């Protein structure tokens, strides 16, 4: 009897063990985490789109700087080595977790509309939107915020001098760096846009008009000079004095409207972060004028009501729920989001769990609801785009996530003569006319109409995650309208599917933005899954040429493991990304 009982217990134990093993083997997490490995380090980690810029941040960490010092160094270095999106002439957002104060900071350094901007400035005589003016003229530029943002972040939360953190960027511009394959390739593709402006042509190409070959030293003396002025004088080195004079002279000569007053009045603004919860995690992300934070939290709240994990990562049932949720969020974006200094954005309502439950109740779990049953359809412009995100963690527990941009790749393509930097075309992110989509196919109205001093609505979503109260992940992405859904999936892959950071940002993503009514699925999703989704009524697109960009984002991210180990993940989607740790 005794023996029989023992045998039975062993058998039960064996069956239980095999059952668990089988269940775990079905779990896609296991496959991903053995497939993708982050870069490991214990003292500090910088992840950005470009090798020399990540290394610039690492140099500052090694010299004893904190995450903010390193982020500022990386931000200035990207302006030199990744001019597609790295910039002095653009703007962005930065999320900081400051360990010493256990505080999250959301710094808004988005561009501002100049004082002479007005609601109808991009309409022609017939009242139609003139896309050329809103994207490629000097009127397309908002007052740049990057220099104020980076210098403010350093002065308030950094520990080193501006001169020290800017030294790598000044060196990269003045002494030059070996032309990278990714910049070489990009300059080739945007040669026409850059050469349309003689100053940009001279800055990025040789005197005979040819490209610097990969490996050849590429110097930017005017940019080095501008950077040195900023290092000496702080933000006044950019918003006042010779750089400001040159910028205003370029505006006056070329029909732009930014003047000295606009530059002097520019302010970086600390705002109340958007926070949310998802299972055991806390999410802290960027508030308006970013739409990203509000909608990431809105979508997480909706999705939290389903057991997504049991559906399986990237299964048709999972993607269906994700897609339907995205449609509701982007519909809300078109109506409710804008600069909070000018328009009362209903943040609390949009990010409440009750509102999410109401959306969830409307979602049909069997078939797609056509977007036309939610709102009107625009045409989509297929311009290509660039923005860039960098994430930093140090060994003190500080974390930084910052996304900044010129809007399009190389902005409006126009450089300030003698100052070495490109100007943004961020004014196109405003809604030039209600119901007419911007370059990302995004709709907007009153909330995002052009007004002097107002900041155009953005999708940039630098985000921090907290696990058990401790800072856990810093992430964000470029990708225009797709940024919000890229960040959503990066954090869901961590919080819902327990993926390591490299897996979380590498596995295939999807995107839907309500209008146009199409579900873009990156390569890597199974044909079977796409077919099932098609049968459920989704308008599935898989050809990158039909996408908003050739890939969905580029989410440079860091996770701080519970044991303190730093894990950096460079997104493989765009060339050149690099995780640098020590
Ligand atoms: O702020 C925004 O939402 C856009 N100006 C971002 C543009 C962008 O991400 C282009 N990138 N790939």
XYZ file of C-alpha atoms and ligand atoms in Angstrom:
594
model
C 0.000 0.000 0.000
C 2.768 2.326 1.109
C 4.726 1.462 -2.051
C 1.725 1.941 -4.262
C 1.087 5.371 -2.764
C 4.708 6.337 -3.388
C 4.531 5.200 -7.012
C 1.313 7.150 -7.462
C 2.898 10.297 -5.985
C 5.895 10.003 -8.255
C 3.600 9.573 -11.231
C 1.524 12.610 -10.286
C 4.701 14.612 -9.802
C 6.003 13.411 -13.159
C 2.749 14.250 -14.921
C 2.622 17.652 -13.282
C 6.199 18.272 -14.307
C 5.638 17.207 -17.917
C 2.443 19.233 -18.027
C 4.244 22.370 -16.928
C 7.066 21.668 -19.326
C 4.673 21.242 -22.244
C 2.788 24.402 -21.329
C 6.019 26.365 -21.148
C 7.259 25.010 -24.424
C 4.161 26.416 -26.076
C 5.021 29.836 -24.776
C 6.590 32.026 -27.476
C 8.530 33.982 -24.854
C 10.939 31.126 -24.406
C 11.828 31.098 -28.078
C 12.334 34.858 -28.277
C 14.564 35.121 -25.234
C 16.964 32.508 -26.485
C 16.986 34.146 -29.896
C 17.710 37.776 -29.049
C 20.312 38.991 -26.583
C 20.735 42.489 -25.204
C 24.103 44.135 -24.604
C 25.008 43.696 -20.929
C 26.830 46.100 -18.621
C 26.754 47.060 -14.997
C 27.857 50.680 -14.790
C 26.114 52.498 -17.567
C 24.415 52.093 -20.907
C 23.676 54.399 -23.824
C 21.585 53.234 -26.778
C 21.103 55.445 -29.812
C 20.694 55.256 -33.580
C 24.361 55.985 -34.246
C 27.661 54.451 -33.136
C 29.716 57.595 -32.382
C 26.815 59.220 -30.553
C 26.336 56.223 -28.245
C 30.089 56.169 -27.651
C 30.008 59.921 -26.842
C 27.474 59.223 -24.097
C 29.519 56.311 -22.834
C 32.631 58.534 -22.667
C 30.708 60.880 -20.357
C 29.445 58.017 -18.169
C 32.993 56.693 -17.838
C 34.140 60.184 -16.820
C 31.703 60.011 -13.878
C 28.687 61.673 -15.485
C 25.147 60.635 -14.673
C 22.477 59.518 -17.148
C 21.438 63.124 -17.873
C 25.023 64.192 -18.601
C 25.369 61.246 -20.970
C 22.009 61.862 -22.627
C 22.907 65.501 -23.297
C 26.289 64.442 -24.723
C 24.517 61.931 -26.966
C 21.917 64.469 -28.036
C 24.579 66.953 -29.146
C 26.652 64.199 -30.790
C 23.675 62.927 -32.799
C 23.343 66.460 -34.200
C 26.794 65.884 -35.714
C 26.832 62.229 -36.700
C 23.157 61.594 -37.481
C 21.962 64.796 -39.169
C 18.980 62.947 -40.642
C 17.262 63.518 -37.307
C 19.853 64.484 -34.722
C 19.679 68.238 -34.526
C 20.165 71.702 -33.124
C 17.434 73.120 -35.336
C 14.590 70.861 -34.182
C 12.970 69.864 -30.946
C 11.822 66.990 -28.803
C 10.911 65.550 -25.445
C 12.854 64.051 -22.580
C 11.729 61.824 -19.719
C 14.102 61.636 -16.764
C 13.952 59.477 -13.672
C 16.001 61.114 -10.956
C 16.925 58.567 -8.335
C 18.073 61.049 -5.673
C 14.604 62.644 -5.610
C 12.667 59.533 -6.688
C 11.017 61.798 -9.254
C 9.989 61.590 -12.881
C 10.472 64.678 -15.028
C 8.877 65.315 -18.423
C 10.770 68.029 -20.274
C 9.068 69.524 -23.331
C 11.511 71.077 -25.780
C 9.181 70.898 -28.760
C 9.373 73.667 -31.375
C 6.993 76.626 -31.073
C 5.095 78.437 -33.797
C 6.662 81.881 -34.364
C 4.675 84.978 -33.340
C 3.873 85.745 -36.952
C 2.357 82.288 -37.585
C -1.366 82.164 -38.204
C -4.092 79.598 -38.682
C -4.309 79.715 -42.464
C -0.633 80.245 -43.258
C -0.381 77.050 -45.311
C -3.528 77.585 -47.385
C -3.322 78.794 -50.989
C -5.695 81.326 -52.593
C -8.240 78.573 -53.221
C -8.139 77.586 -49.559
C -6.282 74.312 -50.196
C -3.322 73.178 -48.104
C -0.021 73.965 -49.840
C 2.089 71.000 -48.719
C 5.205 72.392 -50.303
C 4.977 75.471 -48.096
C 4.187 73.520 -44.916
C 7.018 71.039 -45.480
C 9.817 72.497 -47.579
C 9.787 76.264 -47.107
C 11.362 78.280 -44.302
C 7.827 78.913 -43.022
C 7.732 75.186 -42.229
C 10.174 75.721 -39.370
C 9.050 76.134 -35.792
C 11.299 77.940 -33.303
C 13.935 75.296 -32.452
C 13.836 73.825 -28.946
C 16.689 71.324 -28.835
C 19.441 73.590 -27.524
C 17.186 74.966 -24.770
C 16.040 71.451 -23.915
C 19.474 69.903 -23.661
C 21.063 72.810 -21.794
C 18.102 73.017 -19.386
C 18.221 69.282 -18.681
C 21.938 69.481 -17.979
C 21.752 72.569 -15.781
C 18.845 71.188 -13.750
C 19.560 67.472 -13.505
C 23.089 66.910 -14.781
C 26.291 66.928 -12.790
C 28.938 68.024 -15.294
C 29.699 71.270 -17.108
C 28.255 72.009 -20.548
C 31.803 72.286 -21.897
C 32.631 68.780 -20.729
C 29.497 67.090 -22.026
C 29.713 68.903 -25.352
C 33.386 68.060 -25.884
C 32.723 64.822 -27.818
C 30.239 66.554 -30.165
C 32.604 69.470 -30.780
C 35.423 67.020 -31.507
C 33.266 64.948 -33.879
C 32.276 68.072 -35.803
C 35.669 69.833 -35.766
C 38.099 66.959 -36.216
C 35.538 64.945 -38.126
C 34.636 61.269 -37.969
C 34.946 58.466 -40.504
C 31.886 58.640 -42.763
C 29.585 55.801 -41.714
C 27.856 53.504 -44.163
C 24.465 54.523 -42.828
C 25.034 58.267 -43.278
C 26.673 57.682 -46.671
C 23.642 55.699 -47.788
C 21.182 58.246 -46.400
C 22.968 61.222 -48.003
C 22.767 59.402 -51.321
C 19.033 58.980 -50.993
C 18.414 62.587 -49.945
C 21.006 64.209 -52.208
C 18.374 66.040 -54.240
C 16.624 67.566 -51.229
C 19.877 68.662 -49.627
C 21.439 70.053 -52.786
C 18.277 72.055 -53.492
C 19.661 74.269 -50.720
C 23.202 75.446 -51.571
C 24.159 75.727 -47.881
C 23.046 72.162 -47.092
C 24.725 70.950 -50.267
C 28.023 72.500 -49.175
C 27.723 71.170 -45.614
C 27.081 67.538 -46.485
C 28.863 67.058 -49.829
C 32.363 67.759 -51.134
C 33.122 70.908 -53.106
C 32.794 68.946 -56.372
C 29.359 67.731 -55.249
C 30.422 64.144 -54.616
C 29.755 62.210 -51.410
C 32.329 61.471 -48.717
C 33.139 57.783 -49.104
C 32.589 55.470 -46.125
C 35.666 55.711 -43.910
C 36.686 59.110 -45.257
C 36.931 61.869 -42.616
C 33.826 64.050 -42.638
C 34.243 67.438 -40.945
C 31.649 70.146 -40.202
C 33.598 73.274 -39.191
C 30.590 75.643 -39.076
C 28.716 73.236 -36.834
C 31.802 72.875 -34.603
C 31.854 76.659 -34.241
C 28.158 76.821 -33.336
C 28.591 74.023 -30.792
C 31.575 75.839 -29.237
C 29.495 79.003 -28.853
C 26.811 76.997 -27.057
C 29.424 75.302 -24.855
C 30.782 78.758 -23.911
C 27.570 80.717 -23.488
C 24.885 78.107 -22.853
C 21.559 78.521 -24.638
C 22.405 82.197 -25.300
C 25.075 80.902 -27.685
C 22.223 79.754 -29.916
C 19.182 81.941 -29.174
C 21.185 85.182 -29.121
C 24.380 86.497 -30.728
C 25.890 85.435 -34.050
C 24.011 82.117 -34.425
C 20.658 83.833 -33.840
C 21.670 86.601 -36.256
C 22.475 84.036 -38.938
C 19.232 82.150 -38.391
C 17.151 85.330 -38.612
C 19.107 86.506 -41.659
C 18.350 83.182 -43.397
C 14.662 83.609 -42.519
C 14.512 87.168 -43.783
C 16.279 86.302 -47.028
C 14.195 83.192 -47.698
C 10.660 84.149 -46.693
C 10.732 82.604 -43.190
C 9.065 84.242 -40.199
C 11.207 83.359 -37.152
C 12.662 86.568 -35.679
C 14.910 87.519 -32.745
C 11.949 87.881 -30.371
C 10.795 84.328 -31.175
C 14.240 82.977 -30.388
C 14.545 84.968 -27.172
C 11.080 83.868 -26.038
C 11.638 80.155 -26.545
C 11.194 78.114 -23.368
C 11.623 74.464 -22.503
C 8.749 73.470 -20.228
C 8.647 70.906 -17.454
C 5.264 69.214 -17.546
C 3.331 66.771 -15.419
C 4.141 63.277 -16.756
C 1.311 61.000 -17.853
C 1.215 57.973 -15.600
C -0.643 54.711 -15.807
C -0.504 51.203 -14.460
C -0.459 47.869 -16.216
C -0.569 44.764 -14.066
C 2.347 45.256 -11.622
C 4.075 47.989 -13.632
C 3.890 51.759 -13.562
C 4.216 53.657 -16.833
C 5.476 57.258 -16.885
C 5.382 58.942 -20.247
C 5.207 62.210 -22.155
C 2.149 64.462 -21.765
C 0.759 66.853 -24.423
C 1.927 68.407 -26.690
C 2.836 64.770 -27.219
C -0.158 62.636 -28.017
C 1.892 59.506 -27.459
C 1.773 59.249 -23.681
C -1.980 59.777 -23.437
C -2.691 57.163 -26.079
C -0.176 54.571 -24.864
C -1.837 54.690 -21.432
C -5.334 54.743 -22.983
C -4.501 51.643 -25.056
C -2.818 49.813 -22.168
C -5.936 50.405 -20.074
C -8.115 48.875 -22.772
C -5.790 45.917 -23.347
C -5.344 45.162 -19.651
C -8.883 43.807 -19.592
C -7.976 40.780 -21.684
C -5.618 37.925 -20.921
C -3.381 38.639 -23.881
C -0.625 36.311 -22.774
C -2.843 33.277 -23.100
C -3.760 34.316 -26.652
C -0.071 34.087 -27.624
C 2.202 36.892 -28.774
C 1.364 38.061 -32.307
C -1.463 35.546 -32.661
C -4.384 36.720 -34.802
C -6.588 37.015 -31.707
C -3.976 39.228 -30.021
C -3.331 41.403 -33.084
C -7.083 41.848 -33.589
C -7.512 43.253 -30.066
C -4.445 45.454 -30.501
C -5.666 46.816 -33.836
C -9.189 47.605 -32.716
C -7.805 49.377 -29.654
C -5.453 51.451 -31.819
C -8.344 52.656 -33.998
C -10.144 54.126 -30.995
C -7.030 55.838 -29.678
C -6.152 57.484 -33.012
C -9.767 58.590 -33.462
C -9.526 60.351 -30.084
C -6.193 61.848 -31.073
C -7.704 63.639 -34.047
C -10.243 65.411 -31.889
C -8.867 65.960 -28.426
C -5.100 66.389 -28.621
C -3.114 69.581 -28.986
C -0.836 71.936 -27.050
C -2.273 72.010 -23.491
C -1.231 75.670 -23.128
C -3.786 76.504 -25.829
C -6.376 73.770 -25.696
C -7.863 71.925 -22.721
C -6.832 68.338 -23.450
C -9.042 65.935 -21.450
C -6.060 63.923 -20.202
C -7.762 62.526 -17.128
C -10.761 61.235 -19.010
C -8.730 59.740 -21.845
C -6.408 57.890 -19.469
C -9.058 56.641 -17.033
C -9.745 52.948 -16.556
C -13.512 53.573 -16.863
C -13.168 55.157 -20.275
C -10.988 52.233 -21.359
C -13.637 49.778 -20.190
C -16.191 51.612 -22.325
C -13.965 51.276 -25.407
C -13.335 47.602 -24.622
C -17.076 46.964 -24.439
C -17.488 48.340 -27.968
C -14.830 46.105 -29.499
C -16.160 43.122 -31.442
C -13.816 40.228 -30.721
C -14.743 38.318 -33.856
C -14.424 40.884 -36.623
C -12.890 44.237 -37.523
C -15.013 47.353 -37.218
C -14.387 49.461 -40.330
C -12.837 52.841 -39.528
C -15.589 54.541 -41.530
C -17.919 53.566 -38.723
C -15.721 55.678 -36.461
C -14.884 58.739 -38.661
C -13.880 60.234 -42.059
C -11.045 59.005 -44.310
C -8.151 61.090 -45.647
C -5.575 60.408 -48.333
C -2.115 59.436 -47.174
C 1.050 61.166 -48.262
C 4.013 58.837 -48.701
C 6.844 61.147 -47.722
C 9.648 59.449 -45.825
C 10.593 60.454 -42.326
C 13.188 60.483 -39.619
C 13.334 61.170 -35.928
C 15.597 59.569 -33.387
C 15.367 58.181 -29.884
C 18.060 57.533 -27.285
C 17.887 55.835 -23.901
C 20.435 56.039 -21.101
C 20.846 54.384 -17.684
C 23.612 54.938 -15.159
C 24.773 53.024 -12.101
C 22.985 55.356 -9.689
C 19.515 54.296 -10.835
C 18.871 57.336 -13.055
C 17.294 56.819 -16.457
C 16.671 59.043 -19.459
C 14.486 58.502 -22.517
C 14.574 61.245 -25.130
C 13.145 61.497 -28.625
C 13.925 64.472 -30.854
C 13.460 65.356 -34.471
C 13.573 67.712 -37.427
C 10.266 66.057 -38.496
C 11.204 64.836 -42.009
C 14.595 63.301 -42.743
C 16.955 66.336 -42.771
C 13.934 68.541 -41.840
C 13.001 70.984 -44.584
C 16.464 70.382 -46.075
C 17.536 73.975 -45.455
C 20.605 74.918 -43.406
C 21.504 78.159 -41.670
C 24.428 79.621 -43.586
C 27.650 79.672 -41.577
C 26.064 77.863 -38.619
C 26.197 74.294 -39.889
C 22.767 73.019 -38.904
C 19.506 72.078 -40.606
C 16.071 73.497 -39.880
C 12.979 71.550 -38.959
C 9.647 71.396 -40.807
C 7.669 70.734 -37.657
C 4.941 73.263 -38.559
C 3.526 70.468 -40.762
C 2.585 68.623 -37.558
C -0.098 71.236 -36.987
C -3.448 70.672 -38.587
C -3.207 73.142 -41.499
C -6.922 72.715 -42.198
C -9.485 70.621 -40.326
C -10.019 67.253 -41.984
C -6.888 67.486 -44.178
C -4.253 64.966 -43.045
C -0.647 65.921 -42.377
C 2.344 64.072 -43.832
C 1.692 61.098 -41.559
C -1.938 60.802 -42.643
C -2.967 62.128 -39.245
C -6.141 64.136 -38.896
C -6.695 67.041 -36.583
C -8.871 70.043 -35.972
C -9.309 72.938 -33.602
C -7.144 71.436 -30.849
C -4.130 71.363 -33.154
C -4.767 74.448 -35.307
C -1.858 76.854 -35.880
C -1.556 79.718 -33.392
C 1.400 81.957 -32.545
C 3.518 80.516 -29.734
C 1.740 77.156 -29.875
C 3.521 73.799 -30.119
C 2.414 71.383 -32.843
C 0.982 68.091 -31.655
C 3.549 65.310 -31.678
C 3.522 61.522 -31.584
C 6.954 61.257 -29.935
C 6.615 59.068 -26.864
C 9.713 58.762 -24.664
C 8.604 56.396 -21.912
C 9.831 54.974 -18.611
C 8.565 51.804 -16.937
C 8.765 51.016 -13.245
C 8.611 47.520 -11.792
C 8.038 47.068 -8.056
C 8.593 50.799 -7.722
C 12.060 50.670 -9.267
C 13.016 52.199 -12.644
C 12.959 49.329 -15.118
C 12.898 50.394 -18.764
C 13.577 53.461 -20.900
C 12.233 53.374 -24.433
C 10.904 55.427 -27.335
C 11.041 55.499 -31.118
C 10.955 57.494 -34.345
C 8.298 56.725 -36.943
C 5.865 59.654 -37.100
C 2.348 58.421 -36.474
C 3.628 54.884 -35.842
C 5.695 55.934 -32.803
C 2.774 55.475 -30.420
C 2.008 51.914 -31.498
C 5.707 50.977 -31.611
C 6.169 52.117 -28.001
C 2.936 50.371 -26.990
C 4.209 47.053 -28.350
C 7.684 47.487 -26.856
C 6.245 47.904 -23.368
C 3.548 45.244 -23.815
C 6.171 42.733 -24.905
C 7.969 43.374 -21.617
C 4.995 43.740 -19.277
C 2.605 41.172 -20.757
C 4.904 38.706 -22.497
C 7.932 38.889 -20.170
C 10.372 39.312 -23.053
C 13.880 40.526 -22.499
C 14.458 44.018 -23.890
C 16.200 42.884 -27.067
C 13.391 40.488 -27.926
C 10.782 43.067 -26.980
C 12.009 45.617 -29.513
C 13.052 43.170 -32.232
C 10.010 40.942 -32.785
C 7.659 41.960 -35.621
C 5.237 44.799 -34.973
C 1.943 45.974 -36.388
C 0.359 49.398 -36.842
C -3.117 50.810 -37.321
C -3.988 54.493 -36.968
C -7.745 54.498 -37.578
C -7.322 56.275 -40.909
C -6.339 55.122 -43.411
C -8.168 51.913 -42.505
C -5.348 49.451 -42.939
C -3.430 47.111 -40.715
C 0.270 47.203 -41.527
C 2.149 44.073 -40.466
C 5.914 44.012 -40.618
C 7.681 41.126 -42.324
C 8.039 38.201 -39.929
C 4.372 37.659 -39.142
C 3.159 34.299 -40.352
C 1.152 34.072 -43.537
C -1.467 32.076 -41.628
C -1.930 34.869 -39.102
C -2.281 37.457 -41.844
C -4.867 35.298 -43.586
C -6.924 34.876 -40.403
C -6.840 38.630 -39.804
C -7.899 39.238 -43.409
C -10.862 36.914 -42.873
C -11.785 38.884 -39.746
C -12.190 41.929 -41.971
C -8.826 43.644 -41.540
C -7.325 45.395 -44.533
C -3.910 43.769 -44.080
C -0.876 45.381 -45.730
C 2.539 43.805 -45.610
C 4.522 45.519 -48.351
C 6.859 48.073 -46.723
C 6.259 50.364 -49.707
C 2.652 50.632 -48.594
C 3.672 51.514 -45.069
C 4.120 54.883 -43.426
C 7.801 54.152 -43.356
C 9.765 51.148 -44.601
C 9.759 49.696 -41.077
C 7.858 50.434 -37.902
C 10.101 52.607 -35.770
C 13.506 52.055 -34.214
C 13.146 51.655 -30.467
C 16.528 52.110 -28.786
C 15.913 50.866 -25.248
C 17.468 50.018 -21.892
C 16.241 47.742 -19.118
C 17.653 47.699 -15.644
C 17.241 44.126 -14.385
C 16.132 43.514 -10.830
C 19.718 42.505 -10.013
C 20.956 45.887 -11.257
C 22.310 44.515 -14.528
C 21.838 46.950 -17.400
C 20.552 45.523 -20.674
C 20.821 47.688 -23.776
C 18.935 46.906 -26.955
C 19.724 48.565 -30.271
C 16.875 48.186 -32.727
C 18.048 46.253 -35.815
C 15.493 47.886 -38.127
C 17.546 50.921 -39.137
C 21.273 50.778 -39.864
C 23.851 52.059 -37.395
C 22.080 51.647 -34.046
C 24.413 50.882 -31.176
C 24.202 49.950 -27.489
C 27.328 51.123 -25.654
C 27.839 50.006 -22.062
C 30.578 49.418 -19.535
O 6.561 64.907 -33.603
C 6.116 64.094 -34.402
O 5.197 63.340 -34.151
C 6.753 63.989 -35.776
N 7.309 65.261 -36.150
C 7.785 62.923 -35.730
C 8.402 62.671 -37.070
C 9.043 61.356 -37.120
O 8.984 60.574 -36.220
C 9.714 61.000 -38.358
N 10.338 59.706 -38.168
N 10.662 58.731 -38.344
